[in-house]
Amino acid sequence: MSARPQYRVIDAAPHLRIFDCVALKASLSAAACSDRWAAAQPGSSCHGCPLGRLHYADHHPDEHPPRRRASGSIGLCLRCGRRDLRLIRSAGICVGCYNRFLEWKKGRNSKGDPPATYRPLYLAEVAVQLQDGALERRCLEVLHQAELAGRVARDLPPGARFVPERKLTAWNPATREFERVCTRCGTRGLILERERRGVLERHQWCCGGEPAGSGWRFAPVRQPVMALPVEVAAEWLSGDPELTQEGGETWRATPYVCSACWQGQIEARRQAPGGRWRCRCAACGSESEDEK
């Protein structure tokens, strides 16, 4: 968690606590910091700031911290990373990515030609535990794991969290693919699934018999969402040779979930090429240490 700064009081406004904000390089009151944090857009200095979250909790002790933006707002697109386009709230991506998806779905772009450079999406899943203890397997079409973690984290209801789901798998040499294994009897390849309104339902054919209803198919083994401490995420990114020249003042989404709270997506930033990455979680305020 972020340490409290040194507050001071001025004669003109003795009721305000003033401090020096390092990120903004300005003096702010704790109340103003709270308001800026609540209204911050993804990628800004205030978005996800742990000190802003503390100040918001000080001034709104009975409220759940807001993290929802209305449709049409400008913010970080978790698919392409742009910050200058309007977001489609229902899809969680910018209008540019949404339009490219519609073109690919129709098989033609605005010129009537088939999309040539579009990267197809894949179906990804993640397990979420609701406040009442019920387990849901969320299902989304995404371009990469960072989009999956970010979109699910943005839509988590109060009290919900990511959970590590136990998956038994076995290699099938005939198909050269991994298969799911029944947790009850150990039979391979007889786990079925179907999607209903973005939630996956599972059925063990070997133990449960013929499933009821339609839409069932064999459940593939998908890449799981990985949870890490922010310090470990920073070390992994800092040691990646493909990211050597990356740098900038804005925070970017990562494919990792924060293992301290299991509710937030880890964001990362490196201010200068070749330096150490810094990571944080906007949900719980965990933050890796600055480079020394």
PDB file of C-alpha atoms in Angstrom:
ATOM      1  CA  MET A   1       0.000   0.000   0.000  1.00  0.00           C
ATOM      2  CA  SER A   2       1.078   3.583  -0.578  1.00  0.00           C
ATOM      3  CA  ALA A   3       2.605   5.495   2.354  1.00  0.00           C
ATOM      4  CA  ARG A   4       0.901   8.647   3.547  1.00  0.00           C
ATOM      5  CA  PRO A   5       2.600  11.876   2.434  1.00  0.00           C
ATOM      6  CA  GLN A   6       3.516  14.800   4.638  1.00  0.00           C
ATOM      7  CA  TYR A   7       0.375  16.953   4.949  1.00  0.00           C
ATOM      8  CA  ARG A   8       0.331  20.654   5.726  1.00  0.00           C
ATOM      9  CA  VAL A   9      -2.369  23.214   6.467  1.00  0.00           C
ATOM     10  CA  ILE A  10      -2.539  26.732   5.034  1.00  0.00           C
ATOM     11  CA  ASP A  11      -4.098  29.692   6.820  1.00  0.00           C
ATOM     12  CA  ALA A  12      -6.528  30.433   3.986  1.00  0.00           C
ATOM     13  CA  ALA A  13      -8.105  26.966   4.190  1.00  0.00           C
ATOM     14  CA  PRO A  14      -7.360  25.360   7.558  1.00  0.00           C
ATOM     15  CA  HIS A  15      -9.861  22.539   6.918  1.00  0.00           C
ATOM     16  CA  LEU A  16      -7.870  21.157   3.961  1.00  0.00           C
ATOM     17  CA  ARG A  17      -4.928  18.762   4.080  1.00  0.00           C
ATOM     18  CA  ILE A  18      -2.407  19.821   1.434  1.00  0.00           C
ATOM     19  CA  PHE A  19       0.373  17.589   0.115  1.00  0.00           C
ATOM     20  CA  ASP A  20       2.842  17.533  -2.788  1.00  0.00           C
ATOM     21  CA  CYS A  21       1.799  15.092  -5.525  1.00  0.00           C
ATOM     22  CA  VAL A  22       4.911  13.615  -7.134  1.00  0.00           C
ATOM     23  CA  ALA A  23       3.081  12.266 -10.204  1.00  0.00           C
ATOM     24  CA  LEU A  24       1.424  15.589 -11.063  1.00  0.00           C
ATOM     25  CA  LYS A  25       4.302  17.737  -9.735  1.00  0.00           C
ATOM     26  CA  ALA A  26       1.744  19.936  -7.991  1.00  0.00           C
ATOM     27  CA  SER A  27       0.242  20.632  -4.572  1.00  0.00           C
ATOM     28  CA  LEU A  28      -3.195  19.133  -3.983  1.00  0.00           C
ATOM     29  CA  SER A  29      -5.666  18.807  -1.180  1.00  0.00           C
ATOM     30  CA  ALA A  30      -6.604  15.290  -0.123  1.00  0.00           C
ATOM     31  CA  ALA A  31     -10.196  16.001  -1.233  1.00  0.00           C
ATOM     32  CA  ALA A  32      -9.070  17.103  -4.708  1.00  0.00           C
ATOM     33  CA  CYS A  33      -6.874  14.013  -4.985  1.00  0.00           C
ATOM     34  CA  SER A  34      -9.885  11.864  -4.113  1.00  0.00           C
ATOM     35  CA  ASP A  35     -12.018  13.509  -6.819  1.00  0.00           C
ATOM     36  CA  ARG A  36      -9.280  13.213  -9.468  1.00  0.00           C
ATOM     37  CA  TRP A  37      -8.791   9.517  -8.685  1.00  0.00           C
ATOM     38  CA  ALA A  38     -12.522   8.769  -8.975  1.00  0.00           C
ATOM     39  CA  ALA A  39     -12.780  10.523 -12.361  1.00  0.00           C
ATOM     40  CA  ALA A  40      -9.422   9.365 -13.800  1.00  0.00           C
ATOM     41  CA  GLN A  41      -9.263   7.713 -17.208  1.00  0.00           C
ATOM     42  CA  PRO A  42      -7.069   4.635 -17.872  1.00  0.00           C
ATOM     43  CA  GLY A  43      -3.514   5.625 -18.729  1.00  0.00           C
ATOM     44  CA  SER A  44      -3.563   8.869 -16.748  1.00  0.00           C
ATOM     45  CA  SER A  45      -1.329   9.545 -13.759  1.00  0.00           C
ATOM     46  CA  CYS A  46      -4.286   9.432 -11.362  1.00  0.00           C
ATOM     47  CA  HIS A  47      -5.860   6.202 -12.626  1.00  0.00           C
ATOM     48  CA  GLY A  48      -5.014   3.411 -10.221  1.00  0.00           C
ATOM     49  CA  CYS A  49      -2.976   5.672  -7.925  1.00  0.00           C
ATOM     50  CA  PRO A  50      -2.926   3.945  -4.499  1.00  0.00           C
ATOM     51  CA  LEU A  51      -2.740   7.276  -2.663  1.00  0.00           C
ATOM     52  CA  GLY A  52      -5.810   8.508  -4.529  1.00  0.00           C
ATOM     53  CA  ARG A  53      -7.622   5.350  -3.501  1.00  0.00           C
ATOM     54  CA  LEU A  54      -6.712   5.997   0.154  1.00  0.00           C
ATOM     55  CA  HIS A  55      -7.962   9.578  -0.037  1.00  0.00           C
ATOM     56  CA  TYR A  56     -11.191   8.423  -1.698  1.00  0.00           C
ATOM     57  CA  ALA A  57     -11.733   5.906   1.123  1.00  0.00           C
ATOM     58  CA  ASP A  58     -11.108   8.701   3.677  1.00  0.00           C
ATOM     59  CA  HIS A  59     -13.804  10.920   2.150  1.00  0.00           C
ATOM     60  CA  HIS A  60     -16.274   8.154   1.175  1.00  0.00           C
ATOM     61  CA  PRO A  61     -15.970   5.468   3.870  1.00  0.00           C
ATOM     62  CA  ASP A  62     -19.328   3.866   3.097  1.00  0.00           C
ATOM     63  CA  GLU A  63     -19.033   3.744  -0.696  1.00  0.00           C
ATOM     64  CA  HIS A  64     -17.559   1.153  -3.037  1.00  0.00           C
ATOM     65  CA  PRO A  65     -14.792   2.852  -5.069  1.00  0.00           C
ATOM     66  CA  PRO A  66     -16.125   3.702  -8.543  1.00  0.00           C
ATOM     67  CA  ARG A  67     -14.487   2.009 -11.486  1.00  0.00           C
ATOM     68  CA  ARG A  68     -17.173   2.199 -14.153  1.00  0.00           C
ATOM     69  CA  ARG A  69     -17.244   4.571 -17.086  1.00  0.00           C
ATOM     70  CA  ALA A  70     -20.272   5.367 -19.164  1.00  0.00           C
ATOM     71  CA  SER A  71     -20.514   4.362 -22.812  1.00  0.00           C
ATOM     72  CA  GLY A  72     -18.873   6.934 -25.057  1.00  0.00           C
ATOM     73  CA  SER A  73     -16.056   7.847 -22.657  1.00  0.00           C
ATOM     74  CA  ILE A  74     -12.456   8.118 -23.804  1.00  0.00           C
ATOM     75  CA  GLY A  75     -10.053   5.661 -22.230  1.00  0.00           C
ATOM     76  CA  LEU A  76      -7.633   2.796 -22.715  1.00  0.00           C
ATOM     77  CA  CYS A  77      -8.651   0.171 -25.255  1.00  0.00           C
ATOM     78  CA  LEU A  78      -7.574  -3.158 -23.811  1.00  0.00           C
ATOM     79  CA  ARG A  79      -7.323  -4.706 -27.291  1.00  0.00           C
ATOM     80  CA  CYS A  80      -5.116  -2.237 -29.178  1.00  0.00           C
ATOM     81  CA  GLY A  81      -3.885   0.068 -26.388  1.00  0.00           C
ATOM     82  CA  ARG A  82      -5.087   3.338 -27.956  1.00  0.00           C
ATOM     83  CA  ARG A  83      -6.309   6.105 -25.653  1.00  0.00           C
ATOM     84  CA  ASP A  84      -7.753   8.627 -28.105  1.00  0.00           C
ATOM     85  CA  LEU A  85     -10.898   6.831 -29.282  1.00  0.00           C
ATOM     86  CA  ARG A  86     -14.365   6.426 -27.791  1.00  0.00           C
ATOM     87  CA  LEU A  87     -14.940   3.155 -25.928  1.00  0.00           C
ATOM     88  CA  ILE A  88     -17.839   0.793 -26.616  1.00  0.00           C
ATOM     89  CA  ARG A  89     -18.975   0.040 -23.068  1.00  0.00           C
ATOM     90  CA  SER A  90     -20.707  -3.257 -23.868  1.00  0.00           C
ATOM     91  CA  ALA A  91     -17.628  -4.612 -25.653  1.00  0.00           C
ATOM     92  CA  GLY A  92     -14.918  -2.924 -23.572  1.00  0.00           C
ATOM     93  CA  ILE A  93     -12.942  -1.894 -26.656  1.00  0.00           C
ATOM     94  CA  CYS A  94     -12.551   1.238 -28.768  1.00  0.00           C
ATOM     95  CA  VAL A  95     -14.703   2.035 -31.801  1.00  0.00           C
ATOM     96  CA  GLY A  96     -11.776   1.296 -34.129  1.00  0.00           C
ATOM     97  CA  CYS A  97     -11.355  -2.273 -32.878  1.00  0.00           C
ATOM     98  CA  TYR A  98     -15.114  -2.774 -32.780  1.00  0.00           C
ATOM     99  CA  ASN A  99     -15.493  -1.659 -36.412  1.00  0.00           C
ATOM    100  CA  ARG A 100     -12.624  -3.931 -37.537  1.00  0.00           C
ATOM    101  CA  PHE A 101     -14.353  -6.832 -35.751  1.00  0.00           C
ATOM    102  CA  LEU A 102     -17.646  -6.130 -37.557  1.00  0.00           C
ATOM    103  CA  GLU A 103     -15.817  -6.013 -40.903  1.00  0.00           C
ATOM    104  CA  TRP A 104     -14.172  -9.359 -40.208  1.00  0.00           C
ATOM    105  CA  LYS A 105     -17.507 -10.851 -39.138  1.00  0.00           C
ATOM    106  CA  LYS A 106     -19.167  -9.668 -42.374  1.00  0.00           C
ATOM    107  CA  GLY A 107     -16.170 -10.718 -44.470  1.00  0.00           C
ATOM    108  CA  ARG A 108     -15.639  -7.322 -46.083  1.00  0.00           C
ATOM    109  CA  ASN A 109     -14.432  -3.846 -45.171  1.00  0.00           C
ATOM    110  CA  SER A 110     -15.819  -0.445 -46.181  1.00  0.00           C
ATOM    111  CA  LYS A 111     -14.315  -0.886 -49.670  1.00  0.00           C
ATOM    112  CA  GLY A 112     -15.955  -4.268 -50.121  1.00  0.00           C
ATOM    113  CA  ASP A 113     -12.662  -6.165 -49.859  1.00  0.00           C
ATOM    114  CA  PRO A 114     -11.996  -9.053 -47.440  1.00  0.00           C
ATOM    115  CA  PRO A 115     -10.014  -7.905 -44.369  1.00  0.00           C
ATOM    116  CA  ALA A 116      -6.376  -8.811 -45.067  1.00  0.00           C
ATOM    117  CA  THR A 117      -4.547  -7.864 -41.866  1.00  0.00           C
ATOM    118  CA  TYR A 118      -7.150  -8.602 -39.191  1.00  0.00           C
ATOM    119  CA  ARG A 119      -6.006 -11.022 -36.476  1.00  0.00           C
ATOM    120  CA  PRO A 120      -8.927 -13.347 -35.603  1.00  0.00           C
ATOM    121  CA  LEU A 121     -10.110 -13.482 -31.997  1.00  0.00           C
ATOM    122  CA  TYR A 122     -10.178 -16.607 -29.875  1.00  0.00           C
ATOM    123  CA  LEU A 123     -12.507 -17.775 -27.122  1.00  0.00           C
ATOM    124  CA  ALA A 124     -10.970 -17.343 -23.662  1.00  0.00           C
ATOM    125  CA  GLU A 125     -12.276 -18.190 -20.215  1.00  0.00           C
ATOM    126  CA  VAL A 126     -11.632 -17.240 -16.614  1.00  0.00           C
ATOM    127  CA  ALA A 127     -13.176 -18.418 -13.352  1.00  0.00           C
ATOM    128  CA  VAL A 128     -14.844 -15.817 -11.116  1.00  0.00           C
ATOM    129  CA  GLN A 129     -16.185 -16.325  -7.598  1.00  0.00           C
ATOM    130  CA  LEU A 130     -19.181 -14.158  -6.749  1.00  0.00           C
ATOM    131  CA  GLN A 131     -19.865 -12.607  -3.372  1.00  0.00           C
ATOM    132  CA  ASP A 132     -22.229 -15.435  -2.400  1.00  0.00           C
ATOM    133  CA  GLY A 133     -19.544 -18.042  -3.150  1.00  0.00           C
ATOM    134  CA  ALA A 134     -20.983 -19.192  -6.485  1.00  0.00           C
ATOM    135  CA  LEU A 135     -18.435 -19.965  -9.222  1.00  0.00           C
ATOM    136  CA  GLU A 136     -18.862 -18.597 -12.745  1.00  0.00           C
ATOM    137  CA  ARG A 137     -16.711 -19.278 -15.780  1.00  0.00           C
ATOM    138  CA  ARG A 138     -16.735 -16.086 -17.827  1.00  0.00           C
ATOM    139  CA  CYS A 139     -16.255 -16.502 -21.579  1.00  0.00           C
ATOM    140  CA  LEU A 140     -15.080 -13.752 -23.975  1.00  0.00           C
ATOM    141  CA  GLU A 141     -13.758 -13.433 -27.522  1.00  0.00           C
ATOM    142  CA  VAL A 142     -10.422 -11.638 -27.163  1.00  0.00           C
ATOM    143  CA  LEU A 143      -7.226 -10.898 -29.058  1.00  0.00           C
ATOM    144  CA  HIS A 144      -4.893 -11.649 -26.132  1.00  0.00           C
ATOM    145  CA  GLN A 145      -4.865 -12.458 -22.410  1.00  0.00           C
ATOM    146  CA  ALA A 146      -4.406  -8.809 -21.366  1.00  0.00           C
ATOM    147  CA  GLU A 147      -7.764  -7.994 -22.957  1.00  0.00           C
ATOM    148  CA  LEU A 148      -9.395 -10.904 -21.121  1.00  0.00           C
ATOM    149  CA  ALA A 149      -8.037  -9.916 -17.698  1.00  0.00           C
ATOM    150  CA  GLY A 150      -8.868  -6.241 -18.173  1.00  0.00           C
ATOM    151  CA  ARG A 151     -12.409  -6.670 -19.459  1.00  0.00           C
ATOM    152  CA  VAL A 152     -13.349  -9.150 -16.732  1.00  0.00           C
ATOM    153  CA  ALA A 153     -11.731  -6.986 -14.019  1.00  0.00           C
ATOM    154  CA  ARG A 154     -13.692  -3.919 -15.175  1.00  0.00           C
ATOM    155  CA  ASP A 155     -17.001  -5.776 -14.912  1.00  0.00           C
ATOM    156  CA  LEU A 156     -16.464  -7.616 -11.621  1.00  0.00           C
ATOM    157  CA  PRO A 157     -19.456  -6.992  -9.336  1.00  0.00           C
ATOM    158  CA  PRO A 158     -18.790  -5.899  -5.734  1.00  0.00           C
ATOM    159  CA  GLY A 159     -17.325  -8.726  -3.684  1.00  0.00           C
ATOM    160  CA  ALA A 160     -16.398 -10.880  -6.708  1.00  0.00           C
ATOM    161  CA  ARG A 161     -12.857 -12.046  -7.410  1.00  0.00           C
ATOM    162  CA  PHE A 162     -10.806 -14.103  -9.820  1.00  0.00           C
ATOM    163  CA  VAL A 163     -10.117 -17.654  -8.625  1.00  0.00           C
ATOM    164  CA  PRO A 164      -7.480 -20.200  -9.669  1.00  0.00           C
ATOM    165  CA  GLU A 165      -9.472 -23.118 -11.085  1.00  0.00           C
ATOM    166  CA  ARG A 166      -8.084 -26.637 -10.767  1.00  0.00           C
ATOM    167  CA  LYS A 167      -7.827 -28.187 -14.221  1.00  0.00           C
ATOM    168  CA  LEU A 168      -6.669 -31.759 -14.806  1.00  0.00           C
ATOM    169  CA  THR A 169      -5.357 -32.280 -18.334  1.00  0.00           C
ATOM    170  CA  ALA A 170      -3.682 -35.082 -20.286  1.00  0.00           C
ATOM    171  CA  TRP A 171      -1.823 -35.169 -23.594  1.00  0.00           C
ATOM    172  CA  ASN A 172      -3.503 -37.049 -26.465  1.00  0.00           C
ATOM    173  CA  PRO A 173      -0.795 -38.251 -28.906  1.00  0.00           C
ATOM    174  CA  ALA A 174      -3.383 -39.036 -31.590  1.00  0.00           C
ATOM    175  CA  THR A 175      -4.751 -35.497 -31.807  1.00  0.00           C
ATOM    176  CA  ARG A 176      -1.518 -33.885 -30.508  1.00  0.00           C
ATOM    177  CA  GLU A 177      -3.564 -31.760 -28.118  1.00  0.00           C
ATOM    178  CA  PHE A 178      -4.236 -31.598 -24.398  1.00  0.00           C
ATOM    179  CA  GLU A 179      -7.617 -32.856 -23.194  1.00  0.00           C
ATOM    180  CA  ARG A 180      -9.569 -32.193 -20.030  1.00  0.00           C
ATOM    181  CA  VAL A 181      -9.728 -34.993 -17.481  1.00  0.00           C
ATOM    182  CA  CYS A 182     -12.767 -35.729 -15.342  1.00  0.00           C
ATOM    183  CA  THR A 183     -12.065 -34.842 -11.708  1.00  0.00           C
ATOM    184  CA  ARG A 184     -14.382 -37.625 -10.515  1.00  0.00           C
ATOM    185  CA  CYS A 185     -13.330 -40.715 -12.483  1.00  0.00           C
ATOM    186  CA  GLY A 186     -10.228 -39.626 -14.413  1.00  0.00           C
ATOM    187  CA  THR A 187     -11.702 -40.252 -17.871  1.00  0.00           C
ATOM    188  CA  ARG A 188     -10.108 -38.155 -20.590  1.00  0.00           C
ATOM    189  CA  GLY A 189     -11.809 -36.079 -23.266  1.00  0.00           C
ATOM    190  CA  LEU A 190     -15.453 -36.393 -22.165  1.00  0.00           C
ATOM    191  CA  ILE A 191     -15.921 -32.924 -20.636  1.00  0.00           C
ATOM    192  CA  LEU A 192     -18.587 -30.909 -22.453  1.00  0.00           C
ATOM    193  CA  GLU A 193     -19.354 -27.198 -22.351  1.00  0.00           C
ATOM    194  CA  ARG A 194     -21.787 -24.666 -23.728  1.00  0.00           C
ATOM    195  CA  GLU A 195     -21.953 -20.888 -23.548  1.00  0.00           C
ATOM    196  CA  ARG A 196     -24.960 -19.018 -22.164  1.00  0.00           C
ATOM    197  CA  ARG A 197     -24.866 -15.188 -22.108  1.00  0.00           C
ATOM    198  CA  GLY A 198     -21.113 -15.042 -21.677  1.00  0.00           C
ATOM    199  CA  VAL A 199     -20.982 -17.765 -18.986  1.00  0.00           C
ATOM    200  CA  LEU A 200     -19.683 -21.300 -19.634  1.00  0.00           C
ATOM    201  CA  GLU A 201     -21.590 -24.341 -18.368  1.00  0.00           C
ATOM    202  CA  ARG A 202     -19.715 -27.653 -17.965  1.00  0.00           C
ATOM    203  CA  HIS A 203     -20.945 -31.253 -18.001  1.00  0.00           C
ATOM    204  CA  GLN A 204     -18.974 -34.456 -17.323  1.00  0.00           C
ATOM    205  CA  TRP A 205     -20.366 -36.884 -19.879  1.00  0.00           C
ATOM    206  CA  CYS A 206     -18.596 -39.880 -18.325  1.00  0.00           C
ATOM    207  CA  CYS A 207     -20.174 -39.367 -14.883  1.00  0.00           C
ATOM    208  CA  GLY A 208     -23.278 -37.295 -15.635  1.00  0.00           C
ATOM    209  CA  GLY A 209     -24.682 -39.177 -18.605  1.00  0.00           C
ATOM    210  CA  GLU A 210     -26.340 -37.541 -21.593  1.00  0.00           C
ATOM    211  CA  PRO A 211     -26.600 -33.752 -21.064  1.00  0.00           C
ATOM    212  CA  ALA A 212     -29.921 -31.945 -21.221  1.00  0.00           C
ATOM    213  CA  GLY A 213     -30.516 -29.218 -23.775  1.00  0.00           C
ATOM    214  CA  SER A 214     -28.589 -28.269 -26.896  1.00  0.00           C
ATOM    215  CA  GLY A 215     -25.403 -26.418 -27.768  1.00  0.00           C
ATOM    216  CA  TRP A 216     -22.965 -28.761 -26.027  1.00  0.00           C
ATOM    217  CA  ARG A 217     -19.460 -29.328 -27.442  1.00  0.00           C
ATOM    218  CA  PHE A 218     -16.219 -30.840 -26.199  1.00  0.00           C
ATOM    219  CA  ALA A 219     -14.454 -28.446 -23.838  1.00  0.00           C
ATOM    220  CA  PRO A 220     -10.954 -27.536 -25.053  1.00  0.00           C
ATOM    221  CA  VAL A 221      -8.011 -26.732 -22.783  1.00  0.00           C
ATOM    222  CA  ARG A 222      -7.512 -22.983 -22.812  1.00  0.00           C
ATOM    223  CA  GLN A 223      -4.705 -20.799 -21.532  1.00  0.00           C
ATOM    224  CA  PRO A 224      -5.408 -19.791 -17.912  1.00  0.00           C
ATOM    225  CA  VAL A 225      -5.178 -16.273 -16.551  1.00  0.00           C
ATOM    226  CA  MET A 226      -2.033 -15.952 -14.445  1.00  0.00           C
ATOM    227  CA  ALA A 227      -2.020 -14.203 -11.053  1.00  0.00           C
ATOM    228  CA  LEU A 228       1.224 -12.638  -9.797  1.00  0.00           C
ATOM    229  CA  PRO A 229       2.414 -10.256  -7.089  1.00  0.00           C
ATOM    230  CA  VAL A 230       3.165  -6.832  -8.564  1.00  0.00           C
ATOM    231  CA  GLU A 231       6.877  -7.203  -7.719  1.00  0.00           C
ATOM    232  CA  VAL A 232       7.118 -10.487  -9.632  1.00  0.00           C
ATOM    233  CA  ALA A 233       5.292  -8.992 -12.626  1.00  0.00           C
ATOM    234  CA  ALA A 234       7.775  -6.109 -12.626  1.00  0.00           C
ATOM    235  CA  GLU A 235      10.700  -8.541 -12.596  1.00  0.00           C
ATOM    236  CA  TRP A 236       9.261 -10.603 -15.447  1.00  0.00           C
ATOM    237  CA  LEU A 237       8.673  -7.548 -17.634  1.00  0.00           C
ATOM    238  CA  SER A 238      12.087  -6.086 -16.801  1.00  0.00           C
ATOM    239  CA  GLY A 239      13.748  -9.327 -17.870  1.00  0.00           C
ATOM    240  CA  ASP A 240      11.905  -9.626 -21.199  1.00  0.00           C
ATOM    241  CA  PRO A 241      14.390  -8.840 -24.024  1.00  0.00           C
ATOM    242  CA  GLU A 242      11.550  -8.021 -26.438  1.00  0.00           C
ATOM    243  CA  LEU A 243      10.534  -5.049 -24.262  1.00  0.00           C
ATOM    244  CA  THR A 244      13.981  -3.444 -24.032  1.00  0.00           C
ATOM    245  CA  GLN A 245      13.064  -0.340 -26.022  1.00  0.00           C
ATOM    246  CA  GLU A 246       9.618   0.124 -24.542  1.00  0.00           C
ATOM    247  CA  GLY A 247       8.997   3.221 -22.432  1.00  0.00           C
ATOM    248  CA  GLY A 248       6.530   6.029 -21.838  1.00  0.00           C
ATOM    249  CA  GLU A 249       4.637   8.058 -19.260  1.00  0.00           C
ATOM    250  CA  THR A 250       1.373   6.113 -19.491  1.00  0.00           C
ATOM    251  CA  TRP A 251       0.400   2.842 -17.861  1.00  0.00           C
ATOM    252  CA  ARG A 252      -0.369  -0.207 -20.014  1.00  0.00           C
ATOM    253  CA  ALA A 253      -2.465  -3.283 -19.358  1.00  0.00           C
ATOM    254  CA  THR A 254      -0.723  -6.610 -18.681  1.00  0.00           C
ATOM    255  CA  PRO A 255      -2.132 -10.157 -18.911  1.00  0.00           C
ATOM    256  CA  TYR A 256      -1.622 -10.683 -15.160  1.00  0.00           C
ATOM    257  CA  VAL A 257      -4.131 -10.545 -12.300  1.00  0.00           C
ATOM    258  CA  CYS A 258      -2.964  -9.209  -8.929  1.00  0.00           C
ATOM    259  CA  SER A 259      -2.487 -12.136  -6.528  1.00  0.00           C
ATOM    260  CA  ALA A 260      -2.743  -9.822  -3.511  1.00  0.00           C
ATOM    261  CA  CYS A 261      -6.458  -9.147  -4.047  1.00  0.00           C
ATOM    262  CA  TRP A 262      -7.534 -11.351  -6.998  1.00  0.00           C
ATOM    263  CA  GLN A 263      -9.736  -8.469  -8.160  1.00  0.00           C
ATOM    264  CA  GLY A 264      -7.564  -6.156 -10.256  1.00  0.00           C
ATOM    265  CA  GLN A 265      -5.489  -6.299 -13.406  1.00  0.00           C
ATOM    266  CA  ILE A 266      -1.812  -5.418 -13.061  1.00  0.00           C
ATOM    267  CA  GLU A 267      -0.771  -2.322 -14.998  1.00  0.00           C
ATOM    268  CA  ALA A 268       2.838  -1.582 -15.961  1.00  0.00           C
ATOM    269  CA  ARG A 269       4.937   1.424 -16.941  1.00  0.00           C
ATOM    270  CA  ARG A 270       8.588   2.069 -17.762  1.00  0.00           C
ATOM    271  CA  GLN A 271       9.458   5.739 -18.027  1.00  0.00           C
ATOM    272  CA  ALA A 272      12.737   5.274 -19.903  1.00  0.00           C
ATOM    273  CA  PRO A 273      13.934   2.558 -22.351  1.00  0.00           C
ATOM    274  CA  GLY A 274      16.221   0.065 -20.661  1.00  0.00           C
ATOM    275  CA  GLY A 275      14.988   0.847 -17.157  1.00  0.00           C
ATOM    276  CA  ARG A 276      13.092  -1.360 -14.745  1.00  0.00           C
ATOM    277  CA  TRP A 277       9.361  -1.775 -15.169  1.00  0.00           C
ATOM    278  CA  ARG A 278       7.037  -0.565 -12.427  1.00  0.00           C
ATOM    279  CA  CYS A 279       3.768  -2.406 -11.777  1.00  0.00           C
ATOM    280  CA  ARG A 280       0.634  -1.620  -9.798  1.00  0.00           C
ATOM    281  CA  CYS A 281      -2.884  -2.868  -9.112  1.00  0.00           C
ATOM    282  CA  ALA A 282      -5.659  -0.300  -9.299  1.00  0.00           C
ATOM    283  CA  ALA A 283      -8.027  -2.470  -7.247  1.00  0.00           C
ATOM    284  CA  CYS A 284      -6.008  -2.893  -4.055  1.00  0.00           C
ATOM    285  CA  GLY A 285      -3.258  -0.290  -4.425  1.00  0.00           C
ATOM    286  CA  SER A 286      -0.356  -2.767  -4.456  1.00  0.00           C
ATOM    287  CA  GLU A 287       2.642  -1.238  -6.196  1.00  0.00           C
ATOM    288  CA  SER A 288       6.171  -2.395  -6.956  1.00  0.00           C
ATOM    289  CA  GLU A 289       9.106  -0.374  -5.726  1.00  0.00           C
ATOM    290  CA  ASP A 290      10.843   2.235  -7.871  1.00  0.00           C
ATOM    291  CA  GLU A 291      14.171   1.394  -9.449  1.00  0.00           C
ATOM    292  CA  LYS A 292      17.031   2.152  -7.098  1.00  0.00           C
TER     293      LYS A 292
END
